[in-house]
CSV table of C-alpha atoms and ligand atoms in Angstrom, one decimal:
chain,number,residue,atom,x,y,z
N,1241,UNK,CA,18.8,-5.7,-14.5
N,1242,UNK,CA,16.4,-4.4,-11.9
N,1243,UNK,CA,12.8,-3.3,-13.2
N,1244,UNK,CA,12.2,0.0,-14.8
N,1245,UNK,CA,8.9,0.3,-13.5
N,1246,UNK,CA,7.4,0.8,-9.7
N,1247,UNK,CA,3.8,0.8,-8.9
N,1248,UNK,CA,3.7,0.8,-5.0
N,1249,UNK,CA,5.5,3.4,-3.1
N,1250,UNK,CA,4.7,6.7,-1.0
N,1251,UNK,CA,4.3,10.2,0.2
N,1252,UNK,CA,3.8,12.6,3.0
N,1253,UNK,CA,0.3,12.0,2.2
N,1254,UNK,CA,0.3,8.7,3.8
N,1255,UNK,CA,3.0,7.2,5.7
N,1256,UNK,CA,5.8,8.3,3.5
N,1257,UNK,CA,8.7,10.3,4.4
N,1258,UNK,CA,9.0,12.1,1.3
N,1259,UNK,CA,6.8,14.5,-0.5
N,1260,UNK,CA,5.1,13.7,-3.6
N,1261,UNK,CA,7.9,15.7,-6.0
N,1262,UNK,CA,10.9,14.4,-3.9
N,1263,UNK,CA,9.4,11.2,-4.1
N,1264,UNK,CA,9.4,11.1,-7.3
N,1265,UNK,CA,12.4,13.1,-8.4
N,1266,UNK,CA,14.2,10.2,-5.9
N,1267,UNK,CA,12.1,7.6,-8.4
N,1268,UNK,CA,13.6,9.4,-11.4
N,1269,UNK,CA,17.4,8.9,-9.8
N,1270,UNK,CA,16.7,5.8,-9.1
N,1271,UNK,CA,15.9,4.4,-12.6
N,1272,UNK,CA,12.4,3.8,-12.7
N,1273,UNK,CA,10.7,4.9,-15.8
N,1274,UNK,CA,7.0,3.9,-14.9
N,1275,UNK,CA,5.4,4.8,-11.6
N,1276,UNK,CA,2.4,4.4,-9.5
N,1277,UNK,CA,2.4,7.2,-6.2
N,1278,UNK,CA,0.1,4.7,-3.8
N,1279,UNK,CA,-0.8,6.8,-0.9
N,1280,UNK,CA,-2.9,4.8,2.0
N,1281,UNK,CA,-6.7,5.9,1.8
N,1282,UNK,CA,-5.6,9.0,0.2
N,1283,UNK,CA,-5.3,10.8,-3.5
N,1284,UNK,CA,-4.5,13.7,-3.1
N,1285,UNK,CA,-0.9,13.8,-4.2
N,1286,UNK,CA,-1.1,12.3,-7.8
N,1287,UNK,CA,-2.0,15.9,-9.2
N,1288,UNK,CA,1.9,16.9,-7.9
N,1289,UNK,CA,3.4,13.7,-8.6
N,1290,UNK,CA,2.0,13.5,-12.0
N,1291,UNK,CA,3.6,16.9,-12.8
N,1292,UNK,CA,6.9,15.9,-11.1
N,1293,UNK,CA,7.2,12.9,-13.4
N,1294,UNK,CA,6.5,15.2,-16.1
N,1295,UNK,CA,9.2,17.5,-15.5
N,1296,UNK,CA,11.6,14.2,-14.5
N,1297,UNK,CA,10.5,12.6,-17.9
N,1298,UNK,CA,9.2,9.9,-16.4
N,1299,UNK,CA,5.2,8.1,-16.8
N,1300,UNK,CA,3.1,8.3,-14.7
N,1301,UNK,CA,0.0,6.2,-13.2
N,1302,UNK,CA,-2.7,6.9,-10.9
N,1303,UNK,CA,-2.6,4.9,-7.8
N,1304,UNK,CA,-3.9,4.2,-4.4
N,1305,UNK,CA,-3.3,1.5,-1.7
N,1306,UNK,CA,-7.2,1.0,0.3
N,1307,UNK,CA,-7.4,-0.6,3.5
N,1308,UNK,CA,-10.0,-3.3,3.5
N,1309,UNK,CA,-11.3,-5.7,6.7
N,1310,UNK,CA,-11.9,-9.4,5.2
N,1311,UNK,CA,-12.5,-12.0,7.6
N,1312,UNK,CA,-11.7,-9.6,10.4
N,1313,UNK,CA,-8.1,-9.6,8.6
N,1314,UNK,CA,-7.0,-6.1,7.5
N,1315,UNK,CA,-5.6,-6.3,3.6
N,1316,UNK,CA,-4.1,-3.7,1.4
N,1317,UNK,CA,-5.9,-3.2,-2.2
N,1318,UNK,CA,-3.9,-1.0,-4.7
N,1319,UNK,CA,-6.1,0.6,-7.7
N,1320,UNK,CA,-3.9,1.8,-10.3
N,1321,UNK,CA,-4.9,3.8,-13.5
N,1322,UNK,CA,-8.2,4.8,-12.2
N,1323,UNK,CA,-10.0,7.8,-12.9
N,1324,UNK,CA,-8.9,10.5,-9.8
N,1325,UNK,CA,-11.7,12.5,-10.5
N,1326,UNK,CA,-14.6,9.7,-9.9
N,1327,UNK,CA,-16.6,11.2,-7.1
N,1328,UNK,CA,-17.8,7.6,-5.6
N,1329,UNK,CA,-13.8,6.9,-5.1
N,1330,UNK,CA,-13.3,10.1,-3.7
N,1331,UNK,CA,-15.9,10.4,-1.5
N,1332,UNK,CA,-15.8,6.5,0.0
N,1333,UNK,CA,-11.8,8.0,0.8
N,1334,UNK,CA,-12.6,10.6,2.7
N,1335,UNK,CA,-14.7,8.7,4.6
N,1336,UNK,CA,-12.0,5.8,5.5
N,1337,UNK,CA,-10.0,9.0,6.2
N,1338,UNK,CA,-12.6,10.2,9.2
N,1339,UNK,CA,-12.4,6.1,10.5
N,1340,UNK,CA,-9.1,6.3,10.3
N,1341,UNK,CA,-9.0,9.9,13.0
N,1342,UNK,CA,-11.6,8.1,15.3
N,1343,UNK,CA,-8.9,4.9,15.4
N,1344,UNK,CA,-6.2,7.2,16.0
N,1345,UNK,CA,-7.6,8.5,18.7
N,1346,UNK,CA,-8.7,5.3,20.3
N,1347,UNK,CA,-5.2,4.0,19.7
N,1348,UNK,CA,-3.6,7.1,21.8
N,1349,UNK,CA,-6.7,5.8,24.5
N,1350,UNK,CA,-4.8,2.7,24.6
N,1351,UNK,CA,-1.2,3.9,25.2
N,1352,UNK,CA,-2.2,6.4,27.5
N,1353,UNK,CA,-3.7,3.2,29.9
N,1354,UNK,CA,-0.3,2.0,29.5
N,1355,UNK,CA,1.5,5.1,30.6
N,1356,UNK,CA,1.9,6.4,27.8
N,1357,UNK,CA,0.3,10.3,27.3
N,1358,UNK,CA,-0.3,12.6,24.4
N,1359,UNK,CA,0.6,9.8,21.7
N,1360,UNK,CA,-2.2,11.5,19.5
N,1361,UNK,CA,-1.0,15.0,19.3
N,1362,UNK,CA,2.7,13.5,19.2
N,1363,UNK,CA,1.6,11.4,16.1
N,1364,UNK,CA,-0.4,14.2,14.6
N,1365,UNK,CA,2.8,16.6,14.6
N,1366,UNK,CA,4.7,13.9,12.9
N,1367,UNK,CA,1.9,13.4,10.5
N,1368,UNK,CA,1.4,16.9,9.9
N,1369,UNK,CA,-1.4,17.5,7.7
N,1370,UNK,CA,-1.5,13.8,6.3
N,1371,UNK,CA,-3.9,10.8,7.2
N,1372,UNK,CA,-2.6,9.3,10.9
N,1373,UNK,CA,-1.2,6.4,10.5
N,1374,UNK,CA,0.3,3.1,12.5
N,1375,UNK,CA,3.5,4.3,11.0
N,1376,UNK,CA,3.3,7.6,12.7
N,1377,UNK,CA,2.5,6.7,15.8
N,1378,UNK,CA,5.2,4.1,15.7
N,1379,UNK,CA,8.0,7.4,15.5
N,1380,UNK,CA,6.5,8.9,17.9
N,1381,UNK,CA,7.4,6.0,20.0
N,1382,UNK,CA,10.4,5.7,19.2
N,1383,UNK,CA,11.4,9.2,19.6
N,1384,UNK,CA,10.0,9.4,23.0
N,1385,UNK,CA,12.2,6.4,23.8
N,1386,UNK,CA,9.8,3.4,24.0
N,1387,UNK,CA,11.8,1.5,21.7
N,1388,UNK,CA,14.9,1.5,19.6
N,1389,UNK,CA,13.1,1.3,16.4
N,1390,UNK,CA,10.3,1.2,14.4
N,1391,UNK,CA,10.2,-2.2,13.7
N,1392,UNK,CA,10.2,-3.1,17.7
N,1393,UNK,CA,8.3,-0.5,18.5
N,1394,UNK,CA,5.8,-2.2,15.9
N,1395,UNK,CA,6.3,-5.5,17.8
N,1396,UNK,CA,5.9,-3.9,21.1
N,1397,UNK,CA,2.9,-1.5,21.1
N,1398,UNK,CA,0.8,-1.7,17.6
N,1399,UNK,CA,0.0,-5.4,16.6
N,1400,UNK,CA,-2.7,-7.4,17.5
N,1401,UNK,CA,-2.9,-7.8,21.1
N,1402,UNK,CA,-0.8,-4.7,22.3
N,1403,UNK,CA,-2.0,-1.3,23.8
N,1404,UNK,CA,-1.5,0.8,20.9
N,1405,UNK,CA,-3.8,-1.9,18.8
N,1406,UNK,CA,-7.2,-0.8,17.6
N,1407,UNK,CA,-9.4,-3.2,15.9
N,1408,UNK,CA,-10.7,-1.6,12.8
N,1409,UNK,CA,-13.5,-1.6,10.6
N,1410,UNK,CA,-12.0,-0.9,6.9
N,1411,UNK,CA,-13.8,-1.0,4.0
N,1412,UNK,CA,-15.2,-4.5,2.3
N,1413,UNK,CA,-13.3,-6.3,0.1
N,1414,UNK,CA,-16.1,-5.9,-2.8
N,1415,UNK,CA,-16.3,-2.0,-2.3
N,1416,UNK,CA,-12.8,-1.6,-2.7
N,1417,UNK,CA,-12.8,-3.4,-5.6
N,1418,UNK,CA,-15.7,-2.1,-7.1
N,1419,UNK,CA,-14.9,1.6,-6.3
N,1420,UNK,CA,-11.5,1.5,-8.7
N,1421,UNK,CA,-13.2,-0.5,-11.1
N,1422,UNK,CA,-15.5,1.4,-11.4
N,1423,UNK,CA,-13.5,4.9,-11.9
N,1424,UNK,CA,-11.7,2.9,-14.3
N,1425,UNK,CA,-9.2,1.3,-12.9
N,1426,UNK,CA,-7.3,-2.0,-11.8
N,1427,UNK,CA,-7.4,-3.4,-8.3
N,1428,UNK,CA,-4.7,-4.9,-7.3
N,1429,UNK,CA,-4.1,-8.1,-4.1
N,1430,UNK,CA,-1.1,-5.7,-2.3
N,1431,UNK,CA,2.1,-8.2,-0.7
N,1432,UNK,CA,-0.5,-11.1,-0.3
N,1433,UNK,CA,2.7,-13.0,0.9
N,1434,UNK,CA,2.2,-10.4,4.3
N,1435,UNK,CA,-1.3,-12.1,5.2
N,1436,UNK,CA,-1.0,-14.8,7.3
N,1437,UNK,CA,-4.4,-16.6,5.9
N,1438,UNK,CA,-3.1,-20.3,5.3
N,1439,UNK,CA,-3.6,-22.2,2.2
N,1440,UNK,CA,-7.2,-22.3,1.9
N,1441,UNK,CA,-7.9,-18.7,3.0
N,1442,UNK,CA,-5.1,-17.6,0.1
N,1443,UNK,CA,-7.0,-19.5,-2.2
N,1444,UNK,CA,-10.3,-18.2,-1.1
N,1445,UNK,CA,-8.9,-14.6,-1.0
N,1446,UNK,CA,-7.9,-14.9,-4.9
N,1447,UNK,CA,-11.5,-16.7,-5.5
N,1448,UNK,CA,-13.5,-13.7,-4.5
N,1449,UNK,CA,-11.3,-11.0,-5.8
N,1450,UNK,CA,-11.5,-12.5,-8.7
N,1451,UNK,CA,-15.4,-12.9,-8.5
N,1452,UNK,CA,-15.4,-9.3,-7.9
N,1453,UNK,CA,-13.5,-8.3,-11.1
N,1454,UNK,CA,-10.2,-7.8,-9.1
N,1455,UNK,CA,-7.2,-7.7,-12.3
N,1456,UNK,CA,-4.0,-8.1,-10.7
N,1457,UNK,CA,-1.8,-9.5,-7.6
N,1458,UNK,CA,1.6,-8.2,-6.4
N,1459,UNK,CA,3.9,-10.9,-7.4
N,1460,UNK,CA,7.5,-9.0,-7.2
N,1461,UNK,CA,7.5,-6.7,-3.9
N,1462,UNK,CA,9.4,-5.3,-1.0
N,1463,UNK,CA,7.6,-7.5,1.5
N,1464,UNK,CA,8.6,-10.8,-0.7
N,1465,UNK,CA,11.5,-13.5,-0.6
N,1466,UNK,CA,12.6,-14.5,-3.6
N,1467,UNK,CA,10.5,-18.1,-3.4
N,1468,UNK,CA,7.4,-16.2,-3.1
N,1469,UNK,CA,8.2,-14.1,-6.1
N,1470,UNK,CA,7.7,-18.3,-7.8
N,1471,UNK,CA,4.7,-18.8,-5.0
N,1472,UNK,CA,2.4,-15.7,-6.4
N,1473,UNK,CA,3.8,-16.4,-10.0
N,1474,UNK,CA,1.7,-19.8,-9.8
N,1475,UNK,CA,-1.0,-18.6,-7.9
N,1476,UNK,CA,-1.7,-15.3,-10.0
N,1477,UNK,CA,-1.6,-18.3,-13.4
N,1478,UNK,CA,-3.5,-20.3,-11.7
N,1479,UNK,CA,-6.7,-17.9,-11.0
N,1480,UNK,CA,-5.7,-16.4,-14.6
N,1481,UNK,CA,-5.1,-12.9,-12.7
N,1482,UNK,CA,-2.0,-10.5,-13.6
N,1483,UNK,CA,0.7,-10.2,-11.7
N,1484,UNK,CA,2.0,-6.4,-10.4
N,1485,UNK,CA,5.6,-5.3,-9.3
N,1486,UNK,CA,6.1,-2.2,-6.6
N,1487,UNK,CA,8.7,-1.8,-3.8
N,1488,UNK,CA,6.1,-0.5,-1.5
N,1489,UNK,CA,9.0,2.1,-0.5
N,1490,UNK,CA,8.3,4.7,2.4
N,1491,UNK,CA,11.2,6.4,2.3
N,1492,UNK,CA,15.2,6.1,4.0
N,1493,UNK,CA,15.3,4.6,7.3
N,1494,UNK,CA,11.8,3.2,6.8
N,1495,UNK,CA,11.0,1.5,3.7
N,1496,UNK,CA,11.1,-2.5,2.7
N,1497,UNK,CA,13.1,-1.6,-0.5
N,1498,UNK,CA,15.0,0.5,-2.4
N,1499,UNK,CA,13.6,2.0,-5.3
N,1500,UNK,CA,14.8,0.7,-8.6
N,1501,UNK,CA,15.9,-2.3,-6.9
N,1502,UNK,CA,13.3,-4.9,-7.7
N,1503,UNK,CA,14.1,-7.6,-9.7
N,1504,UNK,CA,11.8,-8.0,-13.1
N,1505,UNK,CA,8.4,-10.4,-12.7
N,1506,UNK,CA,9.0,-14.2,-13.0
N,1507,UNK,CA,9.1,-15.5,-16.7
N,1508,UNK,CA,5.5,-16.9,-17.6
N,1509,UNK,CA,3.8,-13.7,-15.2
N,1510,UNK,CA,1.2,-11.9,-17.5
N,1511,UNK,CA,2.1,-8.1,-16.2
N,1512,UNK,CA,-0.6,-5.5,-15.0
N,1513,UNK,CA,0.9,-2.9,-17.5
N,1514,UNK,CA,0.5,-5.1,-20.2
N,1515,UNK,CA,-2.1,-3.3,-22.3
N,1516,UNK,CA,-0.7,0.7,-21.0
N,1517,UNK,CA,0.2,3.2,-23.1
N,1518,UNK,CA,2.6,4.5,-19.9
N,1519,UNK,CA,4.7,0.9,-19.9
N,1520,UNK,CA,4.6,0.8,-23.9
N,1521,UNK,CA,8.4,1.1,-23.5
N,1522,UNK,CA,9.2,-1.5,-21.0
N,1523,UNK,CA,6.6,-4.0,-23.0
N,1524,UNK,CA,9.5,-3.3,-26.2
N,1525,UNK,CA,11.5,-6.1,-25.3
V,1204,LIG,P1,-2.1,1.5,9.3
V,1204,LIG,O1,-2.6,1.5,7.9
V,1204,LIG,O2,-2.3,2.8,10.0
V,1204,LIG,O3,-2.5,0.3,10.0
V,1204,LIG,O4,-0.5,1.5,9.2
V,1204,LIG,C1,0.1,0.4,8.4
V,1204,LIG,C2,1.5,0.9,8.0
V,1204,LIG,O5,2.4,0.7,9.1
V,1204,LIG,C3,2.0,0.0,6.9
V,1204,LIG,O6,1.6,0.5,5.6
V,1204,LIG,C4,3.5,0.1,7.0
V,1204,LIG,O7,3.9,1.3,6.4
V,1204,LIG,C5,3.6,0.2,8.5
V,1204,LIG,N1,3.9,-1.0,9.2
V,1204,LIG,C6,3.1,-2.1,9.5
V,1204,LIG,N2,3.7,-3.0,10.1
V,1204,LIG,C7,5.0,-2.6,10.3
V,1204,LIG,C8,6.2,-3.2,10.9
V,1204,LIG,N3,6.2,-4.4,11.5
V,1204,LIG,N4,7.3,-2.5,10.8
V,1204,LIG,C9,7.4,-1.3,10.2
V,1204,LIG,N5,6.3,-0.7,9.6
V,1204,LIG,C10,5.2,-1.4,9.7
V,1205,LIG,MN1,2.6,2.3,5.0
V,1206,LIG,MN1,0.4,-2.3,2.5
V,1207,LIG,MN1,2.1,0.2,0.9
């Protein structure tokens, strides 16, 4: 039976091509029970999503996915069940949010050297109100005919080494950390099988989370194969961290996943949700 409970996906907000209530109203159809909205650098949609779940019957958990430079490696840090009122949190997002503009508009700098003009505004109309992200510039591209999809387009103009690519100062590893811990919540090691860090890097990675009070790793997600579902398993055991299950969906036509398709966490994982009120019913076994 898939897993009743999803805590990585998201909205307009972010990079999402759903709004907060469709989002999770789609959650709802799709059988999950217990879910996390995790919205790039961003929390402003939990107040609607929260309310949504409410009216959908379903739980519902803070969340957030933080973008973080370590060893000049971008890595995704999820915070779940933390506080969304905690001014610290708040305040470090909107600043990421501000880098993030500035990046934006040194990515469309880049493009337009290589021909290509007004990839900025043309990103900012699809991102409407919302944070700009790679994912929005990336339909742009593809709608003004640069590539036949987003995943090309990806390979073609916004990775390391391509016009589109800006190399970005995040936030550190220990702020993120410390920022949901402190409001109260638990950070989370997002898809760790997308970081191409080798063995001792991996191992480092987990080290200093840890070391930083970091709870959880993502053990079952969209961006695994079934053999790293066993990989994190052991690694999460082995630095005695819990292990965290999301689809990281965006949405039809540009998500990793379904929803309500993810298999449940390896036997032996110790889950995130353990200890929640929220997952009480998927704990029942
Ligand atoms: P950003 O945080 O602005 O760098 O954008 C990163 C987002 O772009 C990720 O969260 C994904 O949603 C999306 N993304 C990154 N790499 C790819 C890819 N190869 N194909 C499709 N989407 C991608
Ligand atoms: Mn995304
Ligand atoms: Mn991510
Ligand atoms: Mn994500």
């Amino acid at each position: 039976m898939a897993a009743q409970i999803d805590l990585h996906c998201h909205s307009t907000i972010s990079d999402g091509l759903l709004a907060p209530q469709d989002l999770v109203a789609h959650a709802a159809k799709s059988g999950i029970k217990v879910l996390a909205l995790t919205d790039h650098d961003d929390i402003t949609g939990l107040a609607i999503a929260r309310d949504a779940a409410n009216q959908h019957g379903i739980h519902f958990v803070n969340g957030v996915e933080i973008s973080v430079t370590w060893k000049r490696r971008t890595l995704h840090i999820v915070g779940l069940k933390f506080d969304a009122e905690n001014d610290a949190l708040k305040s470090a997002l909107a600043n990421v949010r501000i880098g993030r503009d500035e990046r934006a508009k040194q990515m469309a700098e880049g493009l337009a050297k290589a021909g290509i003009a007004g990839a900025y505004e043309g990103a900012k109309e699809i991102s409407k109100q919302s944070i700009m992200t790679r994912s929005h510039f990336a339909q742009f591209l593809v709608k003004n005919g640069h590539a036949k999809d987003v995943k090309t387009v990806f390979k073609k103009f916004l990775v390391k080494g391509k016009p589109g690519f800006v190399e970005h100062q995040w936030m550190s590893l220990e702020s993120a950390v410390s920022l949901i811990t402190n409001a109260g919540g638990q950070a989370v090691i997002a898809h760790p099988g997308r970081y191409d860090l080798g063995t001792i890097n991996m191992l480092l990675l987990m080290h200093e989370f840890r070391s930083y009070g970091g709870a959880a790793i993502e053990v079952v997600t969209g961006s695994h194969n079934p053999p790293q579902y066993q990989q994190f398993a052991k690694i999460a055991h082995r630095f005695s961290l819990k292990a965290s299950l999301g689809s990281d969906y965006h949405g039809p036509g540009l998500s990793y996943m379904a929803m309500g398709c993810m298999p449940d966490l390896p036997v032996g994982c110790d889950p995130v949700w353990a200890d929640w009120s929220e997952a009480q019913y998927l704990n029942v076994k």
